[in-house]
Amino acid sequence: MTALARFLFGRRARLRWIHLILGGALAMPYVLVGSVVVGPVAGDADVFRSLSLQLASFAFGLPLAAVTSLFPLTRPLESGVVRWLCGVAADRLAYGPARTKGEKGRTAAWFTLHLGAGGIIAGMSLAVPPFAAALIALPFVPALRDDRTGLPGVLHHAWALALAPVAGAAMLVALAGCAAGCGALLARWAPALLGPSPEDRIAAAEAHAADLAVRNRLARELHDSVGHALSAVTLQASAARRLLDTDPEFAREALAAIEDTTRRTVGELDAVLGVLRDGDAPGTAPAPTLAADLDGLLRRTRAGGLRVTATVATDPRALPPLVSREAYRIVQEGLSNALRHGGGQVTVALRVEVLDDQLRITVENPLGEAGKAVEAGGTRAPRPGGGHGLRGIADRARLLGGAAQAGGAGGTWRLHVRLPLRATG
């Protein structure tokens, strides 16, 4: 009973009733136009004295409502009203003007349905409550039983007087049921008639996918640049502190490398944040590439005490720009992994070469004690909150049509990446 009462008289039912009353109010101008046509045709100047002529005027006005619904503002206004009064989720409705024939047809069908159902419920809401109230009060107010009131003669019988209040209350409940039922049906049909078309949904999904792709790319850039910088700066600062008294020259080089690393990282961070803020980053520093920045990356890495033997068996300047940029990030992440997992005193072997029209990058380093302890099945256990670097390398390689392999065996960690040299940039 509680659920039924909520369905008939709850807040949502009352709001949907208001929505129907608004539809009836919107239908009135069309009914008046219909009465101007129907009255002369029927030979009756006073259409509103005849229920049949009123219904005919109403039926004549609904096609006019369908035609006027083609105005661009109809769908946005109706969608907004449906959202607030009918309780339909915002993402299930379209708020732009109807453009295609299908969208215009669905909007016209909705507008006609809203005004048609609203006109009927509004008419019932005007006529039923006064009559129901009269029936409820009939046994207690003798004046209502006067013949001048126009009530049916049967109501003068005793049994009719006893049942009149019940009939009046039933009429009010029936009115509430009709209004609640029509409101629920309109709320159910609104997404189909006012909702986005399949083309709109596809466009929204593509826009969302593009936004996620941009965010994932920016997340990789931040992880690779900032993560590498923090790892390198930590080791450089640690080496400078240990050798400050015994080797001041090395300490100065480490501090200079810290300054250079942080300056470059701040520039890259500004570029990424510029994209996040404005969707573009005009005037920011270009992304580092293998051709222009490999030597600096190796110099800063070595300043932290990591011994890197680099073999570059190709001219980085001959690489396509996109391949050169992604290759730089892959090398950067490979060296970062060596710094994090191998320690500052290991020797890292880096090899960059072109074989079979593919750029091949190989990074090898001994596993530290912690790495040997967790080495199992050719995988490395990620640090808490980590594990994104290798996934980012795999994503970069896959986007260029290449592949990445990483694993540990025999106390050595090996990262091998293949990037096709087709014209991608």
Tab-separated table of C-alpha atoms in Angstrom:
chain	number	residue	atom	x	y	z
A	1	MET	CA	0.000	0.000	0.000
A	2	THR	CA	2.849	2.365	0.795
A	3	ALA	CA	4.398	1.836	-2.643
A	4	LEU	CA	1.017	2.395	-4.326
A	5	ALA	CA	0.425	5.593	-2.354
A	6	ARG	CA	3.917	6.825	-3.280
A	7	PHE	CA	3.257	6.020	-6.955
A	8	LEU	CA	-0.045	7.941	-6.930
A	9	PHE	CA	0.734	10.850	-4.623
A	10	GLY	CA	4.520	10.921	-4.082
A	11	ARG	CA	6.778	13.813	-4.968
A	12	ARG	CA	7.748	12.306	-8.317
A	13	ALA	CA	4.074	11.732	-9.203
A	14	ARG	CA	3.230	15.329	-8.333
A	15	LEU	CA	6.078	16.679	-10.479
A	16	ARG	CA	4.983	14.521	-13.403
A	17	TRP	CA	1.427	15.790	-12.921
A	18	ILE	CA	2.773	19.337	-13.209
A	19	HIS	CA	4.545	18.285	-16.409
A	20	LEU	CA	1.244	17.070	-17.830
A	21	ILE	CA	-0.556	20.264	-16.777
A	22	LEU	CA	2.132	22.260	-18.608
A	23	GLY	CA	1.443	20.144	-21.681
A	24	GLY	CA	-2.245	20.963	-21.378
A	25	ALA	CA	-1.459	24.668	-21.090
A	26	LEU	CA	0.717	24.484	-24.200
A	27	ALA	CA	-2.105	22.705	-26.033
A	28	MET	CA	-4.634	25.496	-25.395
A	29	PRO	CA	-3.503	27.835	-28.238
A	30	TYR	CA	-3.707	24.963	-30.698
A	31	VAL	CA	-7.185	24.042	-29.414
A	32	LEU	CA	-8.301	27.638	-29.861
A	33	VAL	CA	-7.035	27.637	-33.447
A	34	GLY	CA	-8.855	24.343	-33.993
A	35	SER	CA	-12.075	25.780	-32.587
A	36	VAL	CA	-11.909	28.632	-35.097
A	37	VAL	CA	-11.952	26.060	-37.887
A	38	VAL	CA	-14.261	23.443	-36.357
A	39	GLY	CA	-16.948	25.913	-35.185
A	40	PRO	CA	-17.905	27.337	-38.595
A	41	VAL	CA	-17.704	23.907	-40.220
A	42	ALA	CA	-20.091	22.481	-37.605
A	43	GLY	CA	-22.379	25.510	-37.780
A	44	ASP	CA	-21.900	26.208	-34.075
A	45	ALA	CA	-20.211	29.423	-33.051
A	46	ASP	CA	-19.839	28.316	-29.411
A	47	VAL	CA	-17.652	25.227	-29.681
A	48	PHE	CA	-17.037	25.001	-25.932
A	49	ARG	CA	-20.670	24.111	-25.195
A	50	SER	CA	-20.214	20.769	-26.962
A	51	LEU	CA	-17.803	18.089	-25.731
A	52	SER	CA	-17.632	16.483	-29.173
A	53	LEU	CA	-16.685	19.784	-30.807
A	54	GLN	CA	-14.069	20.406	-28.134
A	55	LEU	CA	-12.531	17.021	-28.860
A	56	ALA	CA	-12.628	17.768	-32.586
A	57	SER	CA	-10.851	21.099	-32.005
A	58	PHE	CA	-8.301	19.281	-29.861
A	59	ALA	CA	-7.717	16.672	-32.581
A	60	PHE	CA	-7.350	19.431	-35.194
A	61	GLY	CA	-4.804	21.322	-33.079
A	62	LEU	CA	-2.421	18.412	-32.421
A	63	PRO	CA	-1.064	18.255	-36.017
A	64	LEU	CA	-0.384	21.979	-35.758
A	65	ALA	CA	1.603	21.278	-32.593
A	66	ALA	CA	3.644	18.656	-34.460
A	67	VAL	CA	4.516	21.224	-37.131
A	68	THR	CA	5.581	23.910	-34.642
A	69	SER	CA	7.759	21.388	-32.785
A	70	LEU	CA	10.247	21.672	-35.674
A	71	PHE	CA	11.570	24.929	-34.207
A	72	PRO	CA	15.167	24.391	-32.997
A	73	LEU	CA	14.468	25.232	-29.337
A	74	THR	CA	11.750	22.618	-28.909
A	75	ARG	CA	13.972	19.648	-28.120
A	76	PRO	CA	16.327	21.489	-25.703
A	77	LEU	CA	13.396	22.989	-23.785
A	78	GLU	CA	11.455	19.732	-23.633
A	79	SER	CA	14.573	17.804	-22.556
A	80	GLY	CA	15.226	20.258	-19.740
A	81	VAL	CA	11.635	20.034	-18.484
A	82	VAL	CA	11.645	16.230	-18.700
A	83	ARG	CA	14.892	16.068	-16.762
A	84	TRP	CA	13.619	18.172	-13.856
A	85	LEU	CA	9.970	17.141	-13.686
A	86	CYS	CA	9.932	13.543	-14.961
A	87	GLY	CA	13.129	12.394	-13.259
A	88	VAL	CA	14.880	11.170	-16.414
A	89	ALA	CA	18.675	11.000	-16.149
A	90	ALA	CA	20.449	13.828	-17.952
A	91	ASP	CA	22.731	11.510	-19.949
A	92	ARG	CA	19.702	9.822	-21.547
A	93	LEU	CA	18.468	13.049	-23.159
A	94	ALA	CA	19.741	15.217	-26.003
A	95	TYR	CA	19.944	18.959	-25.433
A	96	GLY	CA	20.879	20.189	-28.879
A	97	PRO	CA	18.456	21.140	-31.652
A	98	ALA	CA	17.096	18.303	-33.774
A	99	ARG	CA	19.023	18.249	-37.067
A	100	THR	CA	18.325	15.014	-38.926
A	101	LYS	CA	14.914	13.932	-40.200
A	102	GLY	CA	14.819	11.134	-37.652
A	103	GLU	CA	15.532	13.478	-34.750
A	104	LYS	CA	12.914	15.968	-35.967
A	105	GLY	CA	10.351	13.190	-36.355
A	106	ARG	CA	10.981	11.882	-32.840
A	107	THR	CA	10.798	15.416	-31.414
A	108	ALA	CA	7.492	16.036	-33.194
A	109	ALA	CA	6.120	12.729	-31.883
A	110	TRP	CA	7.158	13.609	-28.339
A	111	PHE	CA	5.728	17.136	-28.469
A	112	THR	CA	2.424	15.858	-29.836
A	113	LEU	CA	2.318	13.114	-27.212
A	114	HIS	CA	3.120	15.552	-24.401
A	115	LEU	CA	0.442	18.034	-25.465
A	116	GLY	CA	-2.109	15.309	-26.189
A	117	ALA	CA	-1.719	13.496	-22.866
A	118	GLY	CA	-1.312	16.800	-21.054
A	119	GLY	CA	-4.493	18.209	-22.575
A	120	ILE	CA	-6.511	15.178	-21.487
A	121	ILE	CA	-5.103	15.093	-17.958
A	122	ALA	CA	-5.433	18.872	-17.615
A	123	GLY	CA	-9.099	18.680	-18.693
A	124	MET	CA	-9.741	15.881	-16.215
A	125	SER	CA	-7.940	17.834	-13.494
A	126	LEU	CA	-10.290	20.779	-14.082
A	127	ALA	CA	-13.516	18.772	-14.287
A	128	VAL	CA	-13.148	15.804	-11.926
A	129	PRO	CA	-12.142	17.399	-8.580
A	130	PRO	CA	-15.144	19.784	-8.338
A	131	PHE	CA	-17.615	16.985	-9.203
A	132	ALA	CA	-15.883	14.540	-6.827
A	133	ALA	CA	-15.950	17.114	-4.044
A	134	ALA	CA	-19.659	17.658	-4.630
A	135	LEU	CA	-20.300	13.917	-4.382
A	136	ILE	CA	-18.327	13.640	-1.138
A	137	ALA	CA	-20.220	16.548	0.415
A	138	LEU	CA	-23.611	15.565	-1.017
A	139	PRO	CA	-24.948	13.635	2.036
A	140	PHE	CA	-23.914	16.419	4.401
A	141	VAL	CA	-24.964	19.515	2.404
A	142	PRO	CA	-28.690	19.422	1.516
A	143	ALA	CA	-28.347	22.458	-0.713
A	144	LEU	CA	-26.334	20.374	-3.173
A	145	ARG	CA	-29.358	18.132	-3.726
A	146	ASP	CA	-31.357	21.025	-5.149
A	147	ASP	CA	-32.519	20.389	-8.711
A	148	ARG	CA	-30.903	23.625	-9.830
A	149	THR	CA	-27.448	22.161	-9.262
A	150	GLY	CA	-27.908	19.905	-12.286
A	151	LEU	CA	-26.905	16.681	-10.475
A	152	PRO	CA	-28.547	13.464	-11.760
A	153	GLY	CA	-31.856	12.626	-10.168
A	154	VAL	CA	-30.639	9.220	-9.031
A	155	LEU	CA	-28.499	10.916	-6.422
A	156	HIS	CA	-31.623	11.824	-4.463
A	157	HIS	CA	-32.118	8.178	-3.433
A	158	ALA	CA	-30.879	7.144	0.006
A	159	TRP	CA	-28.595	4.409	-1.258
A	160	ALA	CA	-27.059	6.847	-3.778
A	161	LEU	CA	-26.431	9.399	-1.052
A	162	ALA	CA	-24.654	6.724	1.009
A	163	LEU	CA	-22.421	5.721	-1.899
A	164	ALA	CA	-21.759	9.237	-3.198
A	165	PRO	CA	-18.722	9.942	-0.944
A	166	VAL	CA	-17.189	6.596	-1.913
A	167	ALA	CA	-17.752	7.366	-5.598
A	168	GLY	CA	-16.242	10.846	-5.190
A	169	ALA	CA	-13.143	9.496	-3.450
A	170	ALA	CA	-12.820	6.768	-6.121
A	171	MET	CA	-12.957	9.411	-8.834
A	172	LEU	CA	-10.095	11.349	-7.213
A	173	VAL	CA	-8.025	8.171	-6.889
A	174	ALA	CA	-8.780	7.291	-10.517
A	175	LEU	CA	-7.678	10.770	-11.585
A	176	ALA	CA	-4.448	10.379	-9.636
A	177	GLY	CA	-3.938	6.953	-11.196
A	178	CYS	CA	-4.441	8.308	-14.727
A	179	ALA	CA	-2.042	11.177	-14.102
A	180	ALA	CA	0.596	8.913	-12.500
A	181	GLY	CA	0.255	6.321	-15.270
A	182	CYS	CA	0.558	8.906	-18.058
A	183	GLY	CA	3.498	10.553	-16.295
A	184	ALA	CA	5.288	7.215	-15.924
A	185	LEU	CA	4.709	6.356	-19.589
A	186	LEU	CA	6.029	9.737	-20.734
A	187	ALA	CA	9.105	9.324	-18.533
A	188	ARG	CA	9.677	5.876	-20.032
A	189	TRP	CA	9.297	7.054	-23.630
A	190	ALA	CA	11.265	10.282	-23.238
A	191	PRO	CA	14.750	8.722	-23.755
A	192	ALA	CA	13.576	7.038	-26.961
A	193	LEU	CA	12.034	10.211	-28.401
A	194	LEU	CA	14.229	12.937	-26.896
A	195	GLY	CA	17.401	10.938	-26.356
A	196	PRO	CA	20.565	11.085	-28.452
A	197	SER	CA	20.537	9.321	-31.787
A	198	PRO	CA	22.927	6.435	-32.519
A	199	GLU	CA	25.118	8.920	-34.412
A	200	ASP	CA	25.213	11.176	-31.332
A	201	ARG	CA	26.147	8.247	-29.103
A	202	ILE	CA	28.928	7.168	-31.467
A	203	ALA	CA	30.256	10.733	-31.633
A	204	ALA	CA	30.151	11.025	-27.837
A	205	ALA	CA	31.911	7.670	-27.434
A	206	GLU	CA	34.604	8.677	-29.924
A	207	ALA	CA	35.107	12.010	-28.149
A	208	HIS	CA	35.358	10.213	-24.800
A	209	ALA	CA	37.846	7.693	-26.219
A	210	ALA	CA	39.940	10.505	-27.691
A	211	ASP	CA	39.919	12.307	-24.348
A	212	LEU	CA	41.015	9.131	-22.546
A	213	ALA	CA	43.778	8.597	-25.103
A	214	VAL	CA	45.081	12.122	-24.520
A	215	ARG	CA	44.934	11.663	-20.759
A	216	ASN	CA	46.764	8.326	-20.964
A	217	ARG	CA	49.437	9.878	-23.151
A	218	LEU	CA	49.902	12.766	-20.732
A	219	ALA	CA	50.028	10.331	-17.809
A	220	ARG	CA	52.807	8.392	-19.568
A	221	GLU	CA	54.712	11.606	-20.255
A	222	LEU	CA	54.466	12.663	-16.603
A	223	HIS	CA	55.451	9.221	-15.353
A	224	ASP	CA	58.446	8.947	-17.641
A	225	SER	CA	59.817	12.476	-17.253
A	226	VAL	CA	59.073	13.155	-13.593
A	227	GLY	CA	59.685	9.581	-12.454
A	228	HIS	CA	63.065	9.444	-14.157
A	229	ALA	CA	63.989	12.877	-12.825
A	230	LEU	CA	63.178	11.937	-9.242
A	231	SER	CA	65.119	8.683	-9.457
A	232	ALA	CA	68.120	10.413	-11.026
A	233	VAL	CA	68.095	13.358	-8.626
A	234	THR	CA	67.855	11.024	-5.627
A	235	LEU	CA	70.942	9.088	-6.686
A	236	GLN	CA	72.819	12.231	-7.725
A	237	ALA	CA	72.148	13.887	-4.377
A	238	SER	CA	73.141	10.698	-2.536
A	239	ALA	CA	76.410	10.432	-4.506
A	240	ALA	CA	77.193	14.125	-3.943
A	241	ARG	CA	76.631	13.743	-0.193
A	242	ARG	CA	78.895	10.679	0.053
A	243	LEU	CA	81.743	12.178	-1.980
A	244	LEU	CA	81.458	15.806	-0.913
A	245	ASP	CA	84.630	15.631	1.218
A	246	THR	CA	86.665	13.086	-0.737
A	247	ASP	CA	85.841	14.094	-4.314
A	248	PRO	CA	84.500	17.672	-4.437
A	249	GLU	CA	84.766	17.777	-8.232
A	250	PHE	CA	82.418	14.824	-8.615
A	251	ALA	CA	80.045	16.397	-6.075
A	252	ARG	CA	79.972	19.605	-8.138
A	253	GLU	CA	79.192	17.599	-11.282
A	254	ALA	CA	76.381	15.784	-9.468
A	255	LEU	CA	74.888	19.055	-8.219
A	256	ALA	CA	75.138	20.537	-11.732
A	257	ALA	CA	73.379	17.441	-13.075
A	258	ILE	CA	70.634	17.881	-10.450
A	259	GLU	CA	70.159	21.472	-11.559
A	260	ASP	CA	70.019	20.490	-15.232
A	261	THR	CA	67.645	17.571	-14.577
A	262	THR	CA	65.195	19.614	-12.539
A	263	ARG	CA	65.228	22.516	-15.016
A	264	ARG	CA	64.425	20.226	-17.946
A	265	THR	CA	61.780	18.358	-15.961
A	266	VAL	CA	60.056	21.585	-14.920
A	267	GLY	CA	59.909	22.595	-18.589
A	268	GLU	CA	58.373	19.247	-19.562
A	269	LEU	CA	55.954	19.455	-16.642
A	270	ASP	CA	54.845	22.927	-17.748
A	271	ALA	CA	54.223	21.610	-21.254
A	272	VAL	CA	52.042	18.744	-20.005
A	273	LEU	CA	50.120	20.954	-17.590
A	274	GLY	CA	49.564	23.444	-20.403
A	275	VAL	CA	47.854	20.718	-22.415
A	276	LEU	CA	45.738	19.736	-19.412
A	277	ARG	CA	44.693	23.332	-18.759
A	278	ASP	CA	44.065	24.653	-22.239
A	279	GLY	CA	44.014	21.644	-24.555
A	280	ASP	CA	47.129	23.096	-26.182
A	281	ALA	CA	50.569	24.184	-25.076
A	282	PRO	CA	51.737	26.996	-27.352
A	283	GLY	CA	55.183	28.305	-26.675
A	284	THR	CA	56.273	25.367	-24.505
A	285	ALA	CA	59.480	23.432	-24.974
A	286	PRO	CA	59.340	20.639	-27.565
A	287	ALA	CA	59.318	17.047	-26.387
A	288	PRO	CA	62.819	15.522	-26.050
A	289	THR	CA	63.991	13.176	-28.784
A	290	LEU	CA	66.656	10.545	-29.161
A	291	ALA	CA	68.445	12.634	-31.778
A	292	ALA	CA	68.704	15.818	-29.706
A	293	ASP	CA	68.689	14.694	-26.075
A	294	LEU	CA	70.258	11.232	-25.730
A	295	ASP	CA	73.707	12.580	-24.791
A	296	GLY	CA	72.265	14.814	-22.088
A	297	LEU	CA	70.184	11.945	-20.699
A	298	LEU	CA	73.261	9.721	-20.447
A	299	ARG	CA	75.305	12.501	-18.864
A	300	ARG	CA	72.732	13.199	-16.183
A	301	THR	CA	72.282	9.495	-15.463
A	302	ARG	CA	76.010	8.923	-15.074
A	303	ALA	CA	76.253	11.911	-12.719
A	304	GLY	CA	74.283	9.892	-10.193
A	305	GLY	CA	76.939	7.156	-10.106
A	306	LEU	CA	75.236	4.766	-12.538
A	307	ARG	CA	77.718	3.363	-15.013
A	308	VAL	CA	76.199	3.309	-18.477
A	309	THR	CA	77.878	1.817	-21.522
A	310	ALA	CA	76.007	3.058	-24.567
A	311	THR	CA	76.363	1.665	-28.060
A	312	VAL	CA	74.504	3.699	-30.684
A	313	ALA	CA	74.911	1.857	-33.979
A	314	THR	CA	72.755	4.242	-36.022
A	315	ASP	CA	72.384	7.937	-36.650
A	316	PRO	CA	69.532	9.148	-34.405
A	317	ARG	CA	69.049	12.178	-36.665
A	318	ALA	CA	67.885	9.855	-39.458
A	319	LEU	CA	65.002	8.507	-37.388
A	320	PRO	CA	61.407	9.689	-37.999
A	321	PRO	CA	60.501	12.374	-35.433
A	322	LEU	CA	57.766	10.326	-33.758
A	323	VAL	CA	59.997	7.257	-33.469
A	324	SER	CA	62.833	9.406	-32.117
A	325	ARG	CA	60.556	10.950	-29.480
A	326	GLU	CA	59.064	7.669	-28.293
A	327	ALA	CA	62.468	5.979	-28.342
A	328	TYR	CA	63.843	8.684	-26.029
A	329	ARG	CA	61.065	8.010	-23.505
A	330	ILE	CA	61.675	4.257	-23.728
A	331	VAL	CA	65.412	4.678	-23.083
A	332	GLN	CA	64.627	7.102	-20.255
A	333	GLU	CA	62.277	4.630	-18.596
A	334	GLY	CA	64.756	1.773	-19.078
A	335	LEU	CA	67.475	3.759	-17.291
A	336	SER	CA	64.993	4.756	-14.581
A	337	ASN	CA	64.203	1.098	-13.947
A	338	ALA	CA	67.904	0.374	-13.657
A	339	LEU	CA	68.297	3.217	-11.150
A	340	ARG	CA	65.338	2.090	-9.071
A	341	HIS	CA	65.872	-1.661	-9.087
A	342	GLY	CA	69.544	-2.174	-9.733
A	343	GLY	CA	71.042	0.471	-7.468
A	344	GLY	CA	73.468	3.276	-8.152
A	345	GLN	CA	76.625	1.185	-8.533
A	346	VAL	CA	75.581	-1.242	-11.261
A	347	THR	CA	76.632	-1.133	-14.893
A	348	VAL	CA	73.888	-0.683	-17.454
A	349	ALA	CA	74.407	-1.704	-21.073
A	350	LEU	CA	72.394	0.310	-23.598
A	351	ARG	CA	72.344	-0.558	-27.261
A	352	VAL	CA	70.478	1.318	-29.993
A	353	GLU	CA	70.618	-0.023	-33.542
A	354	VAL	CA	68.613	-0.425	-36.729
A	355	LEU	CA	68.044	-3.969	-38.029
A	356	ASP	CA	65.493	-5.145	-40.602
A	357	ASP	CA	64.000	-1.652	-40.911
A	358	GLN	CA	63.325	-1.577	-37.173
A	359	LEU	CA	64.827	0.488	-34.397
A	360	ARG	CA	65.946	-1.914	-31.671
A	361	ILE	CA	66.577	-0.719	-28.127
A	362	THR	CA	68.138	-3.035	-25.553
A	363	VAL	CA	68.794	-2.171	-21.907
A	364	GLU	CA	70.499	-4.716	-19.655
A	365	ASN	CA	71.537	-4.416	-16.036
A	366	PRO	CA	72.241	-6.756	-13.104
A	367	LEU	CA	69.376	-7.206	-10.686
A	368	GLY	CA	69.931	-5.911	-7.169
A	369	GLU	CA	69.475	-8.165	-4.158
A	370	ALA	CA	65.826	-7.191	-3.861
A	371	GLY	CA	65.318	-7.858	-7.544
A	372	LYS	CA	66.891	-11.311	-7.272
A	373	ALA	CA	64.691	-12.115	-4.317
A	374	VAL	CA	61.487	-11.360	-6.168
A	375	GLU	CA	62.552	-12.645	-9.573
A	376	ALA	CA	60.145	-15.403	-10.556
A	377	GLY	CA	58.787	-16.511	-13.873
A	378	GLY	CA	60.673	-13.827	-15.799
A	379	THR	CA	58.791	-10.958	-14.119
A	380	ARG	CA	59.682	-8.328	-11.595
A	381	ALA	CA	57.463	-7.534	-8.642
A	382	PRO	CA	56.495	-3.888	-8.851
A	383	ARG	CA	57.074	-1.497	-6.008
A	384	PRO	CA	53.971	-0.329	-4.100
A	385	GLY	CA	52.037	2.050	-6.336
A	386	GLY	CA	54.412	1.334	-9.230
A	387	GLY	CA	54.509	-1.032	-12.159
A	388	HIS	CA	53.346	1.552	-14.685
A	389	GLY	CA	56.691	2.077	-16.429
A	390	LEU	CA	56.877	-1.232	-18.302
A	391	ARG	CA	53.206	-0.966	-19.212
A	392	GLY	CA	53.870	2.518	-20.588
A	393	ILE	CA	56.801	1.199	-22.657
A	394	ALA	CA	54.602	-1.563	-24.047
A	395	ASP	CA	51.892	0.988	-24.901
A	396	ARG	CA	54.356	3.249	-26.718
A	397	ALA	CA	55.737	0.337	-28.727
A	398	ARG	CA	52.288	-0.997	-29.580
A	399	LEU	CA	51.033	2.397	-30.779
A	400	LEU	CA	53.910	2.499	-33.278
A	401	GLY	CA	53.301	-1.084	-34.408
A	402	GLY	CA	56.237	-2.484	-32.466
A	403	ALA	CA	56.684	-4.737	-29.450
A	404	ALA	CA	58.411	-4.720	-26.084
A	405	GLN	CA	59.769	-7.593	-24.010
A	406	ALA	CA	61.097	-7.389	-20.466
A	407	GLY	CA	62.203	-9.989	-17.961
A	408	GLY	CA	64.905	-11.205	-15.634
A	409	ALA	CA	66.978	-14.347	-15.901
A	410	GLY	CA	70.275	-15.375	-14.369
A	411	GLY	CA	70.479	-12.240	-12.255
A	412	THR	CA	70.197	-9.911	-15.278
A	413	TRP	CA	67.266	-7.743	-16.235
A	414	ARG	CA	66.772	-7.212	-19.970
A	415	LEU	CA	64.466	-4.817	-21.780
A	416	HIS	CA	64.187	-5.188	-25.536
A	417	VAL	CA	61.977	-2.956	-27.724
A	418	ARG	CA	61.383	-3.006	-31.477
A	419	LEU	CA	59.969	0.056	-33.279
A	420	PRO	CA	59.191	0.011	-37.042
A	421	LEU	CA	60.774	2.833	-39.019
A	422	ARG	CA	57.852	3.494	-41.276
A	423	ALA	CA	56.810	7.082	-41.879
A	424	THR	CA	54.863	7.812	-38.684
A	425	GLY	CA	55.949	11.380	-38.089
